[in-house]
JSON list of C-alpha atoms in Angstrom, two decimals:
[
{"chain": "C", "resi": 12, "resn": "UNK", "atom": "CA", "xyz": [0.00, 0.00, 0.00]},
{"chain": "C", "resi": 13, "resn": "UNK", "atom": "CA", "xyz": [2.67, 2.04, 0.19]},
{"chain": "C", "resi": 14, "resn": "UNK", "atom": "CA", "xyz": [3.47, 2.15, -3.68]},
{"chain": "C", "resi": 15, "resn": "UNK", "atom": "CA", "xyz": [-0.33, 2.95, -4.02]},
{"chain": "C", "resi": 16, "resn": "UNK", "atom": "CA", "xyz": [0.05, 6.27, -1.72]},
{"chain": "C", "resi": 17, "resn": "UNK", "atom": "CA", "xyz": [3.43, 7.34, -3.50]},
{"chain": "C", "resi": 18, "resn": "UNK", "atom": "CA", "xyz": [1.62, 6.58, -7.28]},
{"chain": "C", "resi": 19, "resn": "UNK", "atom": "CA", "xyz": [-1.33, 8.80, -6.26]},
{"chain": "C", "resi": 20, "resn": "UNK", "atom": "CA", "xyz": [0.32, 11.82, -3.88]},
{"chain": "C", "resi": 21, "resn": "UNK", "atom": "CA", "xyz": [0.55, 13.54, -7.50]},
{"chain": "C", "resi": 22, "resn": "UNK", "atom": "CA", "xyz": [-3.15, 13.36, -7.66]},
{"chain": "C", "resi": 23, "resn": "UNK", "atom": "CA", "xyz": [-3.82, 14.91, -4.32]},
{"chain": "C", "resi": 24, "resn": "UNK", "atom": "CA", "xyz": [-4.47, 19.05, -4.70]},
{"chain": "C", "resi": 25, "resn": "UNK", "atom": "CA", "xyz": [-5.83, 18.09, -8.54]},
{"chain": "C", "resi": 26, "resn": "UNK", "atom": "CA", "xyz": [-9.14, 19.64, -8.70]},
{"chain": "C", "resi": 27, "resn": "UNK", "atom": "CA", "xyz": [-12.10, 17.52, -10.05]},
{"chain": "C", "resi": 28, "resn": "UNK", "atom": "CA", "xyz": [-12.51, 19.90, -13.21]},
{"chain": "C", "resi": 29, "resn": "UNK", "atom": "CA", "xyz": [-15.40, 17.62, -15.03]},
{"chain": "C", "resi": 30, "resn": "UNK", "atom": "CA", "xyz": [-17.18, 14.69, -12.99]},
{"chain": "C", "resi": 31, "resn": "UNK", "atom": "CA", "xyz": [-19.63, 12.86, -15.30]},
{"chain": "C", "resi": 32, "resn": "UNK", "atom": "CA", "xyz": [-21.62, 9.76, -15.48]},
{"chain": "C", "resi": 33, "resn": "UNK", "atom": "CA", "xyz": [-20.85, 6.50, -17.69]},
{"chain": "C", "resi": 34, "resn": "UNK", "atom": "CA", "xyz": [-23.13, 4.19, -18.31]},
{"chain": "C", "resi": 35, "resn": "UNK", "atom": "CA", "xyz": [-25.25, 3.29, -16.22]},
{"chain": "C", "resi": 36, "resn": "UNK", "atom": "CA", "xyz": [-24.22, 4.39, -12.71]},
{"chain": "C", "resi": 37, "resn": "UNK", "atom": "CA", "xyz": [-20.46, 3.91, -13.71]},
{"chain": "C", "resi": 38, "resn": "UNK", "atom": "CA", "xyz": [-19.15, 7.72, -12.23]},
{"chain": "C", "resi": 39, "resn": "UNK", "atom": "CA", "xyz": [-15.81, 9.39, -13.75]},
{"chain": "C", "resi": 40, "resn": "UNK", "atom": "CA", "xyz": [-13.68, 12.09, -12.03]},
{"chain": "C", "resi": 41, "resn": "UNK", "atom": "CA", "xyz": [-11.47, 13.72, -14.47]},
{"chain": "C", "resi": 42, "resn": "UNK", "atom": "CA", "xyz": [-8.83, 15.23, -12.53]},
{"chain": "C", "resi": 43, "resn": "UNK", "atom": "CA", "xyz": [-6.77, 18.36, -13.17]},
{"chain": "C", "resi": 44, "resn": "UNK", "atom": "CA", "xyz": [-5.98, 19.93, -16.35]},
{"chain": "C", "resi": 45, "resn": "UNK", "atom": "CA", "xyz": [-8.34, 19.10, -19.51]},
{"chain": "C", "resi": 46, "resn": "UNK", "atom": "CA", "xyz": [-7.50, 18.30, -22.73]},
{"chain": "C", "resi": 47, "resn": "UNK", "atom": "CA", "xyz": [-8.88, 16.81, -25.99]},
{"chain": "C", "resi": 48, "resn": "UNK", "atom": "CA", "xyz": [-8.61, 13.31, -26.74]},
{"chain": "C", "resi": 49, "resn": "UNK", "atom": "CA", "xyz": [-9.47, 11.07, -29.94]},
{"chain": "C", "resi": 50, "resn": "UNK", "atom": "CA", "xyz": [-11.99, 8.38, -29.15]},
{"chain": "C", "resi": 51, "resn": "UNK", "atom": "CA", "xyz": [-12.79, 5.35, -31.42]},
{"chain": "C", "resi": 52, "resn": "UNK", "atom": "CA", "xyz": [-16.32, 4.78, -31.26]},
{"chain": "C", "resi": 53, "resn": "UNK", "atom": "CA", "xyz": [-18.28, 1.90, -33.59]},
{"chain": "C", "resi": 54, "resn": "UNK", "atom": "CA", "xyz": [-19.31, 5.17, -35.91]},
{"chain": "C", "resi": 55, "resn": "UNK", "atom": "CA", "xyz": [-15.74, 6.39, -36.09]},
{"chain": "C", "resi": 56, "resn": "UNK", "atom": "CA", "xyz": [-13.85, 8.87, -34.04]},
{"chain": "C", "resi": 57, "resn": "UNK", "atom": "CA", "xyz": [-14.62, 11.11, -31.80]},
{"chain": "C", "resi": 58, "resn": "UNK", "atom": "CA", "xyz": [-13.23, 13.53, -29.03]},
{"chain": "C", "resi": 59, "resn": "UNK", "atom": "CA", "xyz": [-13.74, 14.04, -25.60]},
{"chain": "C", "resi": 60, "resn": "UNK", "atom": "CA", "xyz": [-12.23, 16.22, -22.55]},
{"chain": "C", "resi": 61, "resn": "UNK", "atom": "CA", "xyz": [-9.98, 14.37, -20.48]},
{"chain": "C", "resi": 62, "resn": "UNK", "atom": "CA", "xyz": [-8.26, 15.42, -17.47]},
{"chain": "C", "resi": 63, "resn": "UNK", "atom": "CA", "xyz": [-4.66, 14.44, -16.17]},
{"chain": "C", "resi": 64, "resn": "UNK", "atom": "CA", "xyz": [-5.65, 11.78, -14.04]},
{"chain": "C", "resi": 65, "resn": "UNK", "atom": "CA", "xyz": [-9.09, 9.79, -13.67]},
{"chain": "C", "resi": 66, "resn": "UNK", "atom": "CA", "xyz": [-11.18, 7.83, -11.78]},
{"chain": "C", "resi": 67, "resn": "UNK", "atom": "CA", "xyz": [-13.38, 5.36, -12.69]},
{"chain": "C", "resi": 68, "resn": "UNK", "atom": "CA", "xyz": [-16.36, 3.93, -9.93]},
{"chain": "C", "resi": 69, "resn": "UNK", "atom": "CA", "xyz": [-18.08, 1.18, -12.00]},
{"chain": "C", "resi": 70, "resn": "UNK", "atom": "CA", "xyz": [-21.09, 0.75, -9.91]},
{"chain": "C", "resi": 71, "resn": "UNK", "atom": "CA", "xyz": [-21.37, 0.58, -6.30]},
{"chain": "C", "resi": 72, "resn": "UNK", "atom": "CA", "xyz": [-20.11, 3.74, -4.61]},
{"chain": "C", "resi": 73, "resn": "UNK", "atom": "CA", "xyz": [-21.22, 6.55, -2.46]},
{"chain": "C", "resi": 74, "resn": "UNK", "atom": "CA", "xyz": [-20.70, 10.51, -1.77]},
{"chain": "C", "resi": 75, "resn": "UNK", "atom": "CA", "xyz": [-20.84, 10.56, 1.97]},
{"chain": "C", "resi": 76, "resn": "UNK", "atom": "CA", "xyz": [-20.81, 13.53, 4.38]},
{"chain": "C", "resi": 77, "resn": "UNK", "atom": "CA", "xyz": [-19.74, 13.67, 7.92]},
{"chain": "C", "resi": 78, "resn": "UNK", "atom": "CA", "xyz": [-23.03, 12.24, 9.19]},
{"chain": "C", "resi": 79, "resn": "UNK", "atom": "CA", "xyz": [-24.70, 11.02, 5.81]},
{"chain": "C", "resi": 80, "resn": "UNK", "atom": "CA", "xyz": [-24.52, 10.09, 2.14]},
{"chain": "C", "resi": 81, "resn": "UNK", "atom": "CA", "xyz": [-25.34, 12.60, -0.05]},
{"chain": "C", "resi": 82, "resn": "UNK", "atom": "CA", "xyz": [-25.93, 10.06, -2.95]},
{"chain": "C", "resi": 83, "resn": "UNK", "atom": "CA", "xyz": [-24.72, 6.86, -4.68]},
{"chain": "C", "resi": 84, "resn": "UNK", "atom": "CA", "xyz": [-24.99, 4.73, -7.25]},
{"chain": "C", "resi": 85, "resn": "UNK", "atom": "CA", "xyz": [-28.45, 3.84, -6.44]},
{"chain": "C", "resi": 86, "resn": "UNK", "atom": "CA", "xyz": [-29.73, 7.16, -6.20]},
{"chain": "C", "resi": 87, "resn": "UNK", "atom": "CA", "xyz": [-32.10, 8.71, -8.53]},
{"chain": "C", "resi": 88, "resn": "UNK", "atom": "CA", "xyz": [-31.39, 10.45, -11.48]},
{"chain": "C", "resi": 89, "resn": "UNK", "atom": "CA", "xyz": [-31.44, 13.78, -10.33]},
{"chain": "C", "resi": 90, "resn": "UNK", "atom": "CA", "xyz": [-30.14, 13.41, -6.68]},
{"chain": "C", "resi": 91, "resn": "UNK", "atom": "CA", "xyz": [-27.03, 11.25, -8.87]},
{"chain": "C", "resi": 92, "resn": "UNK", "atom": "CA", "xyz": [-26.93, 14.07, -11.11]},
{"chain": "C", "resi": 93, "resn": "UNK", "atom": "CA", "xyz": [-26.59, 16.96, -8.25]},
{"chain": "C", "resi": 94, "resn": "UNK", "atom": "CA", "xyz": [-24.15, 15.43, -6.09]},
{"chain": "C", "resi": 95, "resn": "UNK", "atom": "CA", "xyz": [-21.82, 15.03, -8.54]},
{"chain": "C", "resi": 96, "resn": "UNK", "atom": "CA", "xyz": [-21.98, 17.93, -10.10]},
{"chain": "C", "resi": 97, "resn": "UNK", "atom": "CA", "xyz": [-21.68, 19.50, -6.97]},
{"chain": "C", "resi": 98, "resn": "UNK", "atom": "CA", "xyz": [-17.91, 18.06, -6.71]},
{"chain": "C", "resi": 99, "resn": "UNK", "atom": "CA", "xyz": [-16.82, 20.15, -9.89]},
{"chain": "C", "resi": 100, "resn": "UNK", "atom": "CA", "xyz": [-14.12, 21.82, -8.91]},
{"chain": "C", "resi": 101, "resn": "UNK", "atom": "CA", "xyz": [-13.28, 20.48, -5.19]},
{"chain": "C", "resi": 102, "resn": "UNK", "atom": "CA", "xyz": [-9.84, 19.20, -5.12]},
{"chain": "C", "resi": 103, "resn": "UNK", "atom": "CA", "xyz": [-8.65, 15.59, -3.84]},
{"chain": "C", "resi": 104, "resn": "UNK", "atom": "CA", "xyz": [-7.97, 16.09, 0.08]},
{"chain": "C", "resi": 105, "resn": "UNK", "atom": "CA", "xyz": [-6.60, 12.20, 0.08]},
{"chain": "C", "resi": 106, "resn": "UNK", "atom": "CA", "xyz": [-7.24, 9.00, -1.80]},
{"chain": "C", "resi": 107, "resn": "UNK", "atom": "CA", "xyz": [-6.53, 5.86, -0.26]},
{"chain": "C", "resi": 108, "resn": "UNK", "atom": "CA", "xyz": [-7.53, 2.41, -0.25]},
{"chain": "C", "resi": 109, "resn": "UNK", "atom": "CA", "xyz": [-9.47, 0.96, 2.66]},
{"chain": "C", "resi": 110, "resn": "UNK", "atom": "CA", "xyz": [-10.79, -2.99, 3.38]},
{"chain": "C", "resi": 111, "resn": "UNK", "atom": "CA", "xyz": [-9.81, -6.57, 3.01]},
{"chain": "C", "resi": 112, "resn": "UNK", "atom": "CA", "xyz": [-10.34, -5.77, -0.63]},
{"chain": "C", "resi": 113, "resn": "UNK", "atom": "CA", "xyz": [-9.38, -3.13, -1.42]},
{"chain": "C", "resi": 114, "resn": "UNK", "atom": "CA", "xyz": [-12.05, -0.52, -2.13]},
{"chain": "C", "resi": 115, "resn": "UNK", "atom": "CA", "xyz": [-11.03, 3.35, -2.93]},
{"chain": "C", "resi": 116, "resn": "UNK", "atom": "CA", "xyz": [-11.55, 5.99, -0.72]},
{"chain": "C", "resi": 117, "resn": "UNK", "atom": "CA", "xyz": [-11.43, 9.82, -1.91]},
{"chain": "C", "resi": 118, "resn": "UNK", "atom": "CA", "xyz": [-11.40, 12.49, 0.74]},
{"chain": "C", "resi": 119, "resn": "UNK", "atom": "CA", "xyz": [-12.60, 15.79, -1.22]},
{"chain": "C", "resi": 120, "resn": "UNK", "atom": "CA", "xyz": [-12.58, 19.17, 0.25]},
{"chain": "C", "resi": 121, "resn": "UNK", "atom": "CA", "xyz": [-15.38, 20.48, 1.99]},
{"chain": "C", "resi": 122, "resn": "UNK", "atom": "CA", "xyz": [-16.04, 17.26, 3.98]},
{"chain": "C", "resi": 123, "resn": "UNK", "atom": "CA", "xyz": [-16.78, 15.04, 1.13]},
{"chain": "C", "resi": 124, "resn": "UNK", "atom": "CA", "xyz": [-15.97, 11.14, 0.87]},
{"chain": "C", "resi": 125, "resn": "UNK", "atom": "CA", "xyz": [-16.33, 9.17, -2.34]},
{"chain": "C", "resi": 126, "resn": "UNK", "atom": "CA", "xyz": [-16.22, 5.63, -1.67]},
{"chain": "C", "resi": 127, "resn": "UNK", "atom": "CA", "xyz": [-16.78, 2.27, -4.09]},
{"chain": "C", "resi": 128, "resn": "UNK", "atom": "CA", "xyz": [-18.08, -0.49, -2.41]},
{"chain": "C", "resi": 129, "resn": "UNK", "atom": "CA", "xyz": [-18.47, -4.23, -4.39]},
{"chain": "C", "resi": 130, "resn": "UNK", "atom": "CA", "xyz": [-21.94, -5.81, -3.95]},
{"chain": "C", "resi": 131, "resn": "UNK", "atom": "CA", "xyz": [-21.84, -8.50, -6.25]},
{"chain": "C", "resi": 132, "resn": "UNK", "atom": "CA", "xyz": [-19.34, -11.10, -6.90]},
{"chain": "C", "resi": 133, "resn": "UNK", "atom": "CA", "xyz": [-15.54, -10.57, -8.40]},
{"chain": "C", "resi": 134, "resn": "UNK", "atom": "CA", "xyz": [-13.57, -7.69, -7.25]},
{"chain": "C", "resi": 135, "resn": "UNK", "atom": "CA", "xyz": [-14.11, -4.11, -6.21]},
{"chain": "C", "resi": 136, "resn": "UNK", "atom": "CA", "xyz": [-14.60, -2.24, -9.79]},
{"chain": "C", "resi": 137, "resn": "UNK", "atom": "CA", "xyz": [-12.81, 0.97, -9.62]},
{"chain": "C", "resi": 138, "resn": "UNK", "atom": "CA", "xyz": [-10.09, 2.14, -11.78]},
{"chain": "C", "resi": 139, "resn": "UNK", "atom": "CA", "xyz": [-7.24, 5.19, -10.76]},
{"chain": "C", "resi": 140, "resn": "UNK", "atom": "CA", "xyz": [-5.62, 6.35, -14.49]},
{"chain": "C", "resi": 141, "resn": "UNK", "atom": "CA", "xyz": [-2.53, 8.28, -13.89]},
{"chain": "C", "resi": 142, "resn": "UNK", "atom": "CA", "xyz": [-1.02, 10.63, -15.56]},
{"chain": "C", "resi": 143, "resn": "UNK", "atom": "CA", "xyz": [2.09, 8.67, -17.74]},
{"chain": "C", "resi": 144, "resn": "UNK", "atom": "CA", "xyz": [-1.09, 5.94, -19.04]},
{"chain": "C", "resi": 145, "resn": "UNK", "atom": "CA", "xyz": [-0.63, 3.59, -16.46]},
{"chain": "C", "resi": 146, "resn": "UNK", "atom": "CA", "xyz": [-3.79, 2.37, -14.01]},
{"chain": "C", "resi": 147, "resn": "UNK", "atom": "CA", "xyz": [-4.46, 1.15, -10.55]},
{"chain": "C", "resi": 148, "resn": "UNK", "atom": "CA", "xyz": [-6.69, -1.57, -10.10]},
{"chain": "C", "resi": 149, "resn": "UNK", "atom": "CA", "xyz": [-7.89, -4.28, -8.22]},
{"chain": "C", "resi": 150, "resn": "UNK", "atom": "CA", "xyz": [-7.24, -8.03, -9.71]},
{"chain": "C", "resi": 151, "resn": "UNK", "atom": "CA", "xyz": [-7.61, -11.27, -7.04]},
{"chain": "C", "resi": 152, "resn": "UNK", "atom": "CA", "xyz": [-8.30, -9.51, -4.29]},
{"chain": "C", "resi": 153, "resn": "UNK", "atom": "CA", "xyz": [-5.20, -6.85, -4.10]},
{"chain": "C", "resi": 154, "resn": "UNK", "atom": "CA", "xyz": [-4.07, -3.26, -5.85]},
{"chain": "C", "resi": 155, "resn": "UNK", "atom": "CA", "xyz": [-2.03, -3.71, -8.82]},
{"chain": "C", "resi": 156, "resn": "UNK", "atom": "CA", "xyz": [-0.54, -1.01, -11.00]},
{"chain": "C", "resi": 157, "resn": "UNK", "atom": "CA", "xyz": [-0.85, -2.11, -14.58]},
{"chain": "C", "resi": 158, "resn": "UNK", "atom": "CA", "xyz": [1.73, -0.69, -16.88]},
{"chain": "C", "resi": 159, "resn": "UNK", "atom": "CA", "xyz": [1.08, -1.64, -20.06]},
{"chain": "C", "resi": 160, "resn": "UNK", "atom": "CA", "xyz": [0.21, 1.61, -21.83]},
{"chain": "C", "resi": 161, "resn": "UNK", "atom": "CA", "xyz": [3.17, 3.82, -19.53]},
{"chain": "C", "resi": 162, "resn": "UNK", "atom": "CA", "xyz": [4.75, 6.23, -21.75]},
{"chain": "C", "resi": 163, "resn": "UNK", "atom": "CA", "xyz": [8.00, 5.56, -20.32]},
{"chain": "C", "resi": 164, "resn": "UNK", "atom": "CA", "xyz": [8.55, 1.43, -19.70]},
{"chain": "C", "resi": 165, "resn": "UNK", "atom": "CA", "xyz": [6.68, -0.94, -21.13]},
{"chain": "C", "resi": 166, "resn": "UNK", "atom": "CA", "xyz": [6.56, -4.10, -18.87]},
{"chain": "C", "resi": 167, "resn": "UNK", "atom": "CA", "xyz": [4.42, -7.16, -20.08]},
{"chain": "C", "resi": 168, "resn": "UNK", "atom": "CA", "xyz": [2.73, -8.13, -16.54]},
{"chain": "C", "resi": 169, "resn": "UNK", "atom": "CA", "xyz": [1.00, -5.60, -13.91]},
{"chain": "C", "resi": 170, "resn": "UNK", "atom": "CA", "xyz": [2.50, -6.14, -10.28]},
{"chain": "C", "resi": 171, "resn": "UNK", "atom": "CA", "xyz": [1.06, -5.34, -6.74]},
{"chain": "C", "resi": 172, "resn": "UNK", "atom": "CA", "xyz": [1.14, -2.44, -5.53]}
]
């Protein structure tokens, strides 16, 4: 856990400049500066604003307050759509990793927690891109940090982090 905390201390102080929603109740954090990227989609290309650094939540997570949660993946539509619009522009207080399995934690200012939480079988689904293309992720039940796309080294297998 201690190679997770020094891979994301770059990502602490970034400000969440677009949050959006995937599909379905999958929630992104683009972190930090935008920029335009080239998507493939099945009608061609396309581009969309990424940041320097994002998260991906799957499914299963939760904004919580000090006392409360202020929404999740369950919520409705428009409560989903408030709270995390609401985070645009907060910066990242902390993010850590909490749990037997590892689930992510994101301490944002203003007393704001995002947390992913499993609740179906197979692994917690969140993903942490970093800046130089590699990822964060869970696989069997621990954090690994996938380095396949890195700009700098290529290596051929992701290893725990």
């Amino acid at each position: 856990l201690r190679r997770f905390a020094e891979l994301t201390a770059p990502l602490v102080g970034l400000a969440i400049t677009r949050p959006w929603r995937g599909y379905g109740s999958a929630l992104f954090l683009e972190l930090g500066r935008l920029h335009r990227e080239a998507v493939r989609t099945r009608r061609g290309t396309t581009t969309r604003l990424k940041g320097q650094a994002t998260v991906m939540i799957q499914w299963s997570w939760r904004i919580e307050r000090r006392r409360s949660i202020l929404a999740g993946s369950w919520s409705t539509d428009r409560r989903f759509g408030g709270a995390i619009s609401r985070l645009k522009g907060a910066r990242i207080a902390a993010i850590d990793v909490a749990g037997r399995l590892p689930e992510l934690v994101i301490a944002v200012e203003g007393a704001r927690w995002i947390h992913s939480f499993m609740t179906a079988e197979g692994q917690p689904e969140w993903t942490v891109f970093l800046p130089d293309h590699s990822w964060l992720t869970v696989q069997r039940g621990v954090v690994v940090h996938d380095t396949q796309n890195q700009r700098r080294a290529r290596r051929p297998k992701p290893r725990a982090a």
